Coordinates of C-alpha atoms in Angstrom, one line a residue:
X1 CA 71.0 24.2 -93.8
X2 CA 73.8 26.3 -96.0
X3 CA 73.3 29.9 -95.0
X4 CA 72.6 31.2 -98.5
X5 CA 69.5 28.4 -98.2
X6 CA 68.2 29.4 -95.1
X7 CA 68.1 33.6 -96.5
X8 CA 66.3 31.4 -99.5
X9 CA 63.9 29.9 -97.3
X10 CA 63.3 32.5 -95.4
X11 CA 62.3 34.6 -98.6
X12 CA 60.1 32.3 -99.7
X13 CA 58.1 31.9 -96.4
X14 CA 57.6 35.4 -96.1
X15 CA 56.6 35.6 -99.8
X16 CA 54.2 33.1 -99.4
X17 CA 52.9 34.2 -96.1
X18 CA 52.6 37.6 -97.9
X19 CA 49.7 36.1 -99.7
X20 CA 47.4 35.9 -96.6
X21 CA 44.5 37.7 -95.8
X22 CA 42.5 37.2 -92.5
X23 CA 39.3 39.8 -93.4
X24 CA 36.2 37.7 -94.4
X25 CA 35.3 37.9 -97.7
X26 CA 33.4 41.1 -98.5
X27 CA 30.2 41.3 -100.7
X28 CA 28.1 44.2 -101.3
X29 CA 25.2 43.4 -99.5
X30 CA 22.1 42.9 -101.7
X31 CA 18.6 44.6 -100.9
X32 CA 15.7 44.3 -102.7
X33 CA 14.0 46.6 -104.7
X34 CA 10.4 46.7 -106.1
X35 CA 10.1 47.5 -109.5
X36 CA 8.3 50.8 -109.7
X37 CA 7.7 53.5 -106.7
X38 CA 4.3 53.2 -105.5
X39 CA 3.6 56.4 -105.5
X40 CA 4.9 57.5 -108.9
X41 CA 1.3 58.5 -110.4
X42 CA 1.4 60.5 -113.5
X43 CA 5.1 61.4 -113.4
X44 CA 7.5 60.8 -116.3
X45 CA 9.7 57.7 -115.8
X46 CA 13.8 58.8 -116.5
X47 CA 15.1 57.6 -120.0
X48 CA 18.6 56.7 -120.4
X49 CA 19.5 60.6 -120.8
X50 CA 17.9 61.7 -117.7
X51 CA 19.5 59.5 -115.0
X52 CA 22.9 60.8 -116.5
X53 CA 25.0 62.5 -113.9
X54 CA 24.2 66.3 -114.0
X55 CA 26.2 68.3 -111.4
X56 CA 23.3 71.4 -112.3
X57 CA 20.1 69.5 -111.4
X58 CA 18.8 72.5 -110.0
X59 CA 18.1 74.1 -113.6
X60 CA 15.2 71.7 -113.9
X61 CA 13.1 74.5 -111.9
X62 CA 13.5 77.0 -115.0
X63 CA 14.5 79.6 -112.9
X64 CA 17.6 81.8 -113.6
X65 CA 17.6 83.8 -110.3
X66 CA 18.2 80.6 -108.4
X67 CA 20.5 79.2 -110.9
X68 CA 22.7 82.3 -110.2
X69 CA 22.7 81.3 -106.5
X70 CA 23.6 77.7 -106.5
X71 CA 26.3 78.2 -108.8
X72 CA 27.9 80.3 -105.8
X73 CA 27.7 77.5 -103.2
X74 CA 30.4 75.4 -104.7
X75 CA 33.0 79.0 -104.5
X76 CA 31.8 80.2 -101.0
X77 CA 29.9 77.6 -99.0
X78 CA 31.8 77.4 -95.6
X79 CA 30.4 74.2 -94.3
X80 CA 31.0 72.6 -98.1
X81 CA 34.8 73.9 -97.5
X82 CA 34.5 71.9 -94.3
X83 CA 33.5 68.8 -96.2
X84 CA 36.2 68.9 -98.3
X85 CA 38.8 69.7 -95.6
X86 CA 37.1 65.9 -94.3
X87 CA 37.5 64.4 -97.5
X88 CA 41.1 65.3 -97.8
X89 CA 42.3 64.2 -94.3
X90 CA 40.5 61.2 -95.5
X91 CA 42.9 60.6 -98.4
X92 CA 46.0 61.7 -96.3
X93 CA 45.1 59.1 -93.9
X94 CA 45.2 56.3 -97.5
X95 CA 48.3 57.8 -97.8
X96 CA 50.0 57.2 -94.4
X97 CA 48.8 53.3 -94.5
X98 CA 50.4 52.6 -97.8
X99 CA 53.4 54.1 -96.0
X100 CA 53.7 51.0 -93.9
X101 CA 54.2 49.1 -97.1
X102 CA 57.8 50.2 -97.8
X103 CA 60.9 50.2 -95.2
X104 CA 61.6 52.5 -92.5
X105 CA 65.3 54.2 -92.6
X106 CA 66.6 55.9 -89.1
X107 CA 69.8 58.2 -89.4
X108 CA 71.9 59.2 -85.8
X109 CA 74.7 60.5 -85.2
X110 CA 76.5 61.5 -81.7
X111 CA 79.4 63.8 -80.7
X112 CA 80.5 63.4 -77.2
X113 CA 83.7 64.9 -75.3
X114 CA 84.8 63.0 -72.3
X115 CA 87.4 62.6 -69.6
X116 CA 89.9 59.5 -68.3
X117 CA 92.6 58.9 -65.7
X118 CA 95.4 57.3 -65.7
X119 CA 95.1 54.7 -62.9
X120 CA 98.6 55.0 -62.4
X121 CA 100.1 58.0 -62.6
X122 CA 97.0 59.9 -61.5
X123 CA 97.2 62.2 -64.9
X124 CA 94.0 63.5 -66.6
X125 CA 93.0 63.7 -70.2
X126 CA 90.4 64.8 -72.4
X127 CA 88.7 63.4 -75.8
X128 CA 86.2 63.5 -77.9
X129 CA 84.8 60.7 -79.6
X130 CA 81.9 61.0 -82.4
X131 CA 79.8 58.2 -84.1
X132 CA 77.4 58.0 -87.1
X133 CA 75.1 55.3 -88.5
X134 CA 71.8 54.6 -89.5
X135 CA 68.8 51.5 -89.4
X136 CA 66.6 49.9 -91.4
X137 CA 63.7 47.9 -91.1
X138 CA 60.8 46.4 -92.9
X139 CA 57.7 44.6 -91.8
X140 CA 56.7 42.4 -93.7
X141 CA 52.8 41.7 -94.2
X142 CA 52.5 38.1 -93.6
X143 CA 49.0 38.4 -92.2
X144 CA 47.6 41.2 -94.5
X145 CA 47.2 43.6 -91.6
X146 CA 48.7 46.3 -93.9
X147 CA 46.6 45.4 -96.9
X148 CA 43.3 46.0 -94.6
X149 CA 44.8 49.5 -92.9
X150 CA 44.8 50.3 -96.3
X151 CA 41.9 48.9 -97.7
X152 CA 40.0 50.2 -94.5
X153 CA 41.4 54.0 -94.9
X154 CA 40.5 53.5 -98.9
X155 CA 37.1 52.7 -98.0
X156 CA 37.1 55.2 -95.4
X157 CA 38.2 58.1 -98.3
X158 CA 35.5 56.9 -100.7
X159 CA 32.8 57.1 -98.3
X160 CA 34.1 60.8 -97.0
X161 CA 34.0 61.5 -101.3
X162 CA 30.0 60.4 -101.3
X163 CA 29.6 62.2 -97.7
X164 CA 30.9 65.5 -99.1
X165 CA 28.8 64.8 -102.2
X166 CA 25.8 64.3 -99.8
X167 CA 26.8 67.7 -98.6
X168 CA 26.9 69.3 -101.8
X169 CA 23.5 68.4 -102.8
X170 CA 22.0 68.5 -99.2
X171 CA 23.2 72.4 -99.3
X172 CA 22.2 72.5 -103.2
X173 CA 18.6 71.3 -101.9
X174 CA 18.5 73.4 -99.0
X175 CA 19.0 76.6 -100.9
X176 CA 16.2 75.6 -103.1
X177 CA 13.8 74.7 -100.3
X178 CA 14.8 78.6 -98.9
X179 CA 14.7 80.1 -102.5
X180 CA 11.1 79.0 -103.4
X181 CA 9.8 79.7 -99.3
X182 CA 11.3 83.2 -100.2
X183 CA 9.2 83.1 -103.5
X184 CA 6.2 81.8 -101.9
X185 CA 6.6 84.6 -98.6
X186 CA 6.9 87.7 -101.5
X187 CA 3.5 86.1 -103.2
X188 CA 1.8 86.1 -99.8
X189 CA 3.3 89.7 -99.2
X190 CA 1.6 90.7 -103.0
X191 CA -1.7 89.8 -101.2
X192 CA -1.6 91.3 -97.9
X193 CA -0.7 94.4 -99.5
X194 CA -3.1 93.8 -102.2
X195 CA -5.6 93.2 -99.5
X196 CA -4.7 95.7 -97.3
X197 CA -6.1 98.2 -100.3
X198 CA -9.4 96.4 -100.2
X199 CA -9.7 96.5 -96.5
X200 CA -9.1 100.3 -96.4
X201 CA -11.5 101.2 -99.0
X202 CA -14.3 98.8 -97.1
X203 CA -13.0 101.1 -93.9
X204 CA -13.6 104.6 -95.7
X205 CA -16.7 103.2 -97.2
X206 CA -18.2 101.9 -93.9
X207 CA -16.6 105.3 -91.9
X208 CA -19.1 106.9 -95.1
X209 CA -21.9 105.5 -94.2
X210 CA -21.6 105.6 -90.3
X211 CA -21.2 109.5 -90.6
X212 CA -24.5 109.7 -93.0
X213 CA -26.2 107.5 -90.1
X214 CA -26.6 104.4 -92.3
X215 CA -24.0 101.9 -90.5
X216 CA -23.6 101.1 -86.8
X217 CA -20.5 102.4 -85.2
X218 CA -19.9 98.7 -84.7
X219 CA -19.2 97.6 -88.8
X220 CA -16.7 100.7 -88.1
X221 CA -15.2 98.7 -85.0
X222 CA -15.2 95.6 -87.2
X223 CA -13.8 97.3 -90.4
X224 CA -10.9 98.5 -88.7
X225 CA -10.1 95.3 -86.7
X226 CA -10.0 93.7 -90.2
X227 CA -7.6 96.1 -91.3
X228 CA -4.9 96.3 -88.6
X229 CA -5.1 92.1 -88.8
X230 CA -4.1 92.3 -92.0
X231 CA -1.5 95.0 -91.0
X232 CA 0.0 92.6 -89.0
X233 CA -0.1 89.7 -90.9
X234 CA 2.4 91.6 -93.2
X235 CA 4.6 92.8 -90.5
X236 CA 4.9 89.2 -89.6
X237 CA 5.3 88.2 -93.5
X238 CA 8.2 90.6 -94.2
X239 CA 9.8 89.6 -90.9
X240 CA 10.0 85.9 -91.8
X241 CA 11.1 86.9 -95.7
X242 CA 13.9 88.7 -93.9
X243 CA 14.7 85.7 -91.9
X244 CA 14.5 83.9 -95.1
X245 CA 17.0 86.1 -96.8
X246 CA 19.0 85.8 -94.1
X247 CA 19.8 82.4 -94.8
X248 CA 20.3 82.2 -98.2
X249 CA 22.8 84.7 -97.8
X250 CA 25.1 81.9 -95.3
X251 CA 24.0 79.0 -97.8
X252 CA 26.0 81.1 -100.5
X253 CA 28.4 81.8 -97.6
X254 CA 27.6 85.8 -97.6
X255 CA 27.6 88.4 -95.1
X256 CA 23.9 88.7 -94.8
X257 CA 23.9 92.6 -94.1
X258 CA 25.2 93.0 -97.8
X259 CA 23.1 90.8 -99.5
X260 CA 19.4 91.0 -100.9
X261 CA 17.3 89.8 -103.5
X262 CA 14.5 91.4 -105.1
X263 CA 10.5 90.3 -104.3
X264 CA 9.0 88.4 -107.2
X265 CA 5.6 87.5 -106.4
X266 CA 4.9 85.4 -109.0
X267 CA 5.1 81.7 -108.1
X268 CA 7.1 79.5 -111.0
X269 CA 5.0 76.3 -112.2
X270 CA 6.0 73.1 -110.5
X271 CA 8.1 71.3 -113.5
X272 CA 7.4 67.6 -114.5
X273 CA 10.7 65.7 -113.0
X274 CA 11.6 62.5 -114.1
X275 CA 11.8 59.5 -112.2
X276 CA 14.6 56.7 -111.6
X277 CA 13.6 53.0 -111.2
X278 CA 13.9 51.8 -107.6
X279 CA 17.1 49.8 -108.9
X280 CA 18.8 53.1 -109.8
X281 CA 18.1 55.1 -106.6
X282 CA 21.0 52.8 -105.5
X283 CA 23.6 54.8 -107.7
X284 CA 22.7 57.5 -107.4
X285 CA 22.1 58.1 -103.6
X286 CA 25.6 59.4 -102.3
X287 CA 24.6 58.5 -98.6
X288 CA 24.0 54.9 -99.9
X289 CA 27.8 54.8 -101.0
X290 CA 28.9 56.5 -98.1
X291 CA 27.2 53.9 -96.2
X292 CA 28.7 50.7 -98.4
X293 CA 32.0 52.1 -98.0
X294 CA 31.7 52.2 -94.8
X295 CA 30.6 48.5 -94.3
X296 CA 33.8 47.6 -96.7
X297 CA 35.9 49.7 -94.1
X298 CA 34.5 47.6 -91.1
X299 CA 35.2 44.7 -92.7
X300 CA 38.7 45.5 -93.5
X301 CA 39.6 46.3 -89.9
X302 CA 38.5 42.3 -89.1
X303 CA 41.5 41.8 -90.8
X304 CA 42.9 43.7 -88.9
X305 CA 42.1 42.3 -85.5
X306 CA 42.7 39.0 -86.6
X307 CA 46.2 39.4 -87.5
X308 CA 46.9 40.7 -83.8
X309 CA 46.6 37.1 -83.1
X310 CA 50.0 36.2 -85.3
X311 CA 53.4 36.9 -84.7
X312 CA 55.4 39.9 -86.9
X313 CA 58.4 39.6 -88.3
X314 CA 60.6 42.5 -88.7
X315 CA 63.9 42.7 -91.4
X316 CA 66.4 44.8 -90.2
X317 CA 69.9 45.9 -90.7
X318 CA 72.0 49.0 -89.0
X319 CA 75.3 50.4 -89.4
X320 CA 77.8 52.5 -88.9
X321 CA 81.3 54.4 -87.6
X322 CA 83.0 55.4 -84.8
X323 CA 85.8 57.8 -83.9
X324 CA 87.6 59.8 -81.9
X325 CA 89.8 61.1 -84.3
X326 CA 86.5 62.7 -86.3
X327 CA 87.8 61.3 -89.5
X328 CA 84.5 59.1 -89.6
X329 CA 85.0 57.8 -93.1
X330 CA 88.6 57.1 -92.9
X331 CA 89.4 56.7 -89.9
X332 CA 86.6 55.1 -87.9
X333 CA 85.8 51.9 -86.6
X334 CA 82.9 50.4 -88.7
X335 CA 80.3 47.7 -87.0
X336 CA 77.3 46.4 -88.8
X337 CA 74.6 44.1 -88.2
X338 CA 71.9 41.8 -90.4
X339 CA 68.7 39.9 -89.6
X340 CA 65.1 39.1 -88.3
X341 CA 63.8 40.1 -85.5
X342 CA 60.7 38.0 -84.6
X343 CA 58.3 40.2 -82.3
X344 CA 56.9 37.5 -79.5
X345 CA 53.3 37.6 -78.8
X346 CA 51.9 38.2 -74.9
X347 CA 51.2 34.8 -73.3
X348 CA 48.4 36.5 -72.0
X349 CA 46.7 39.6 -72.5
X350 CA 43.5 39.8 -70.2
X351 CA 41.1 39.0 -73.6
X352 CA 42.6 42.3 -75.7
X353 CA 43.0 40.6 -78.3
X354 CA 39.6 39.2 -78.4
X355 CA 37.9 41.8 -77.0
X356 CA 39.0 43.6 -79.7
X357 CA 38.2 41.2 -82.4
X358 CA 34.4 41.4 -81.3
X359 CA 34.7 45.1 -81.3
X360 CA 34.9 44.7 -85.2
X361 CA 32.4 42.4 -85.5
X362 CA 30.0 44.1 -83.7
X363 CA 31.1 47.4 -85.7
X364 CA 30.5 45.5 -88.8
X365 CA 27.2 44.6 -87.4
X366 CA 26.0 48.4 -86.9
X367 CA 27.6 49.2 -90.3
X368 CA 25.7 46.7 -92.1
X369 CA 22.2 47.9 -90.0
X370 CA 23.0 51.5 -90.8
X371 CA 23.5 50.8 -94.8
X372 CA 20.0 48.7 -94.6
X373 CA 18.4 51.6 -92.6
X374 CA 20.0 54.7 -95.2
X375 CA 18.2 52.2 -98.0
X376 CA 15.4 52.1 -96.4
X377 CA 14.9 56.1 -95.6
X378 CA 16.1 56.5 -99.2
X379 CA 12.9 54.5 -100.5
X380 CA 10.9 56.1 -98.1
X381 CA 12.2 59.8 -98.7
X382 CA 11.4 59.1 -102.5
X383 CA 7.7 58.1 -102.2
X384 CA 7.1 60.7 -99.8
X385 CA 7.9 63.2 -102.0
X386 CA 5.6 61.6 -105.0
X387 CA 2.6 61.5 -102.5
X388 CA 3.3 65.0 -102.0
X389 CA 3.5 66.1 -105.6
X390 CA 0.7 63.7 -106.7
X391 CA -1.7 64.9 -103.8
X392 CA -0.5 68.8 -104.0
X393 CA -1.3 68.8 -107.7
X394 CA -5.4 68.1 -106.4
X395 CA -5.3 70.3 -104.0
X396 CA -3.9 73.1 -106.0
X397 CA -7.0 72.9 -108.2
X398 CA -9.4 72.6 -105.7
X399 CA -8.0 75.2 -103.8
X400 CA -8.3 77.4 -106.9
X401 CA -12.3 76.8 -107.0
X402 CA -12.1 77.7 -103.3
X403 CA -10.4 81.1 -104.4
X404 CA -12.7 81.8 -107.3
X405 CA -15.8 81.3 -105.1
X406 CA -14.2 83.1 -102.0
X407 CA -13.7 86.3 -104.2
X408 CA -17.0 85.8 -105.6
X409 CA -18.8 85.6 -102.6
X410 CA -16.7 88.5 -100.8
X411 CA -17.8 90.8 -104.2
X412 CA -21.3 89.7 -103.6
X413 CA -21.2 90.5 -99.7
X414 CA -19.7 94.0 -100.3
X415 CA -22.0 95.1 -103.2
X416 CA -25.0 94.0 -100.6
X417 CA -23.8 95.9 -97.9
X418 CA -23.4 98.5 -99.9
X419 CA -26.9 98.2 -101.0
X420 CA -27.8 97.7 -97.1
X421 CA -29.2 94.7 -97.3
X422 CA -26.6 92.6 -95.3
X423 CA -24.5 94.0 -92.2
X424 CA -21.2 94.5 -91.9
X425 CA -20.4 91.5 -90.0
X426 CA -21.1 89.3 -93.7
X427 CA -18.8 91.5 -95.3
X428 CA -16.1 90.3 -92.8
X429 CA -16.9 86.8 -93.2
X430 CA -16.3 86.9 -97.3
X431 CA -13.3 88.7 -96.7
X432 CA -11.7 86.7 -94.2
X433 CA -12.3 83.8 -96.7
X434 CA -10.8 85.0 -99.5
X435 CA -7.8 86.3 -97.5
X436 CA -7.6 82.4 -96.4
X437 CA -8.7 80.8 -99.7
X438 CA -5.3 83.2 -101.1
X439 CA -3.1 82.4 -98.6
X440 CA -3.9 78.4 -98.6
X441 CA -3.2 78.4 -102.5
X442 CA 0.0 80.2 -102.1
X443 CA 1.1 77.1 -99.1
X444 CA -0.1 75.0 -101.8
X445 CA 2.0 76.0 -104.6
X446 CA 5.3 76.9 -102.2
X447 CA 4.7 72.9 -100.9
X448 CA 4.7 71.8 -104.5
X449 CA 8.1 73.7 -105.7
X450 CA 9.8 72.5 -102.3
X451 CA 8.2 68.8 -102.8
X452 CA 10.0 69.1 -106.1
X453 CA 13.1 70.0 -105.0
X454 CA 13.3 67.6 -102.2
X455 CA 12.0 64.6 -105.0
X456 CA 15.4 65.5 -106.7
X457 CA 17.2 65.2 -103.7
X458 CA 15.7 61.8 -102.6
X459 CA 17.2 60.8 -106.2
X460 CA 20.4 61.6 -105.5
X461 CA 20.1 64.9 -107.5
X462 CA 23.6 64.9 -110.3
X463 CA 25.4 62.2 -108.7
X464 CA 26.0 58.8 -109.5
X465 CA 28.6 56.3 -107.9
X466 CA 31.6 56.3 -109.1
X467 CA 33.6 53.4 -110.4
X468 CA 35.7 51.9 -106.8
X469 CA 39.0 50.7 -107.1
X470 CA 39.8 48.3 -104.1

């Protein structure tokens, strides 16, 4: 066969083999969904406009202070900056993998001083040699190894982008939770301060009655105990508020020593949050997208492991010039070489390649299991928050009745004690019941607001799965 014919045959063979891909055919997992959430209750089904990407999802809570705090996360949060850096690393690895598609060119040069001796005369003389050259090599992607490297890196980068979105959503939701916990603490502090004022008035009344002989010292001791107990509770709530305020400062990247939020005792109403269909949840959750992309990356790595069983061909060329005069271009001696170099495979490697392939299959199975678990957790989280919101709404209505009844009972007990109809123990019982009822009411209101935040987070916030180029 003529040399040019052999060259064309080699090029045709390389071209045909470059179409090979040893990775298994990848299909996104088909996950079963239900037509509606079991715990949806009275919550409003989302309309098409509601499911559109809304990056400022927290505005549904209708709290201007929260809106201002949330806007600062994107610019100041160190945790979010770290997630952005991880995404940048993943994108750089994609570029690195793509670089293997292209030839590698190396250049070299040398300058040496040498000494020679004439055997006949014994005379010595020094001379210099100069050399310069270069090589070019390229590995055709015969078995899809490089393509699968790129596919795995690209899927990892897409997973990292989804991780970034999940981190952003998590930080935004955590800030919302801490903010409403802070507002709940403000409401508790307000109730305790008003309670302290009422208990101080009750202690003054009891002391006056004791001075006049109408009450016993036991009543005064009970009144003092009630007052001191509530003062202790106030100190604890103030401490909890400080810790929560510090946590908010760190979330938005501020120094806790320089950050403060003014108190606001009024609790925000719980908004009606549109609920997407279960099938849409798979497109709204960044963690589900990340888990699926890691499955795709694991699938591509199976192809990489399979390619290790086949030979690789490296096409290379080299050339250069050497001289003793320093004139490489005009007086140098040129050399060049061109041709393929077939890399031979080890006849025996102790089962290393089979072990690598088995590990990649196991990694894919792990990624598939993680994807399934992530999806199940997503549906559970939505059902959990819907159940909380529904049942806490009922609990709030009943607790409001309990607060009203407890306040009336306390009022009656105080009147009867002033008139001498009951002892102070009845007042203590009524006071304790009212304070507990009011605190329980605040706890329920806080839990409802936090559950609203967690429901939005469980549905993916304002994130939507971007189109993917594979």
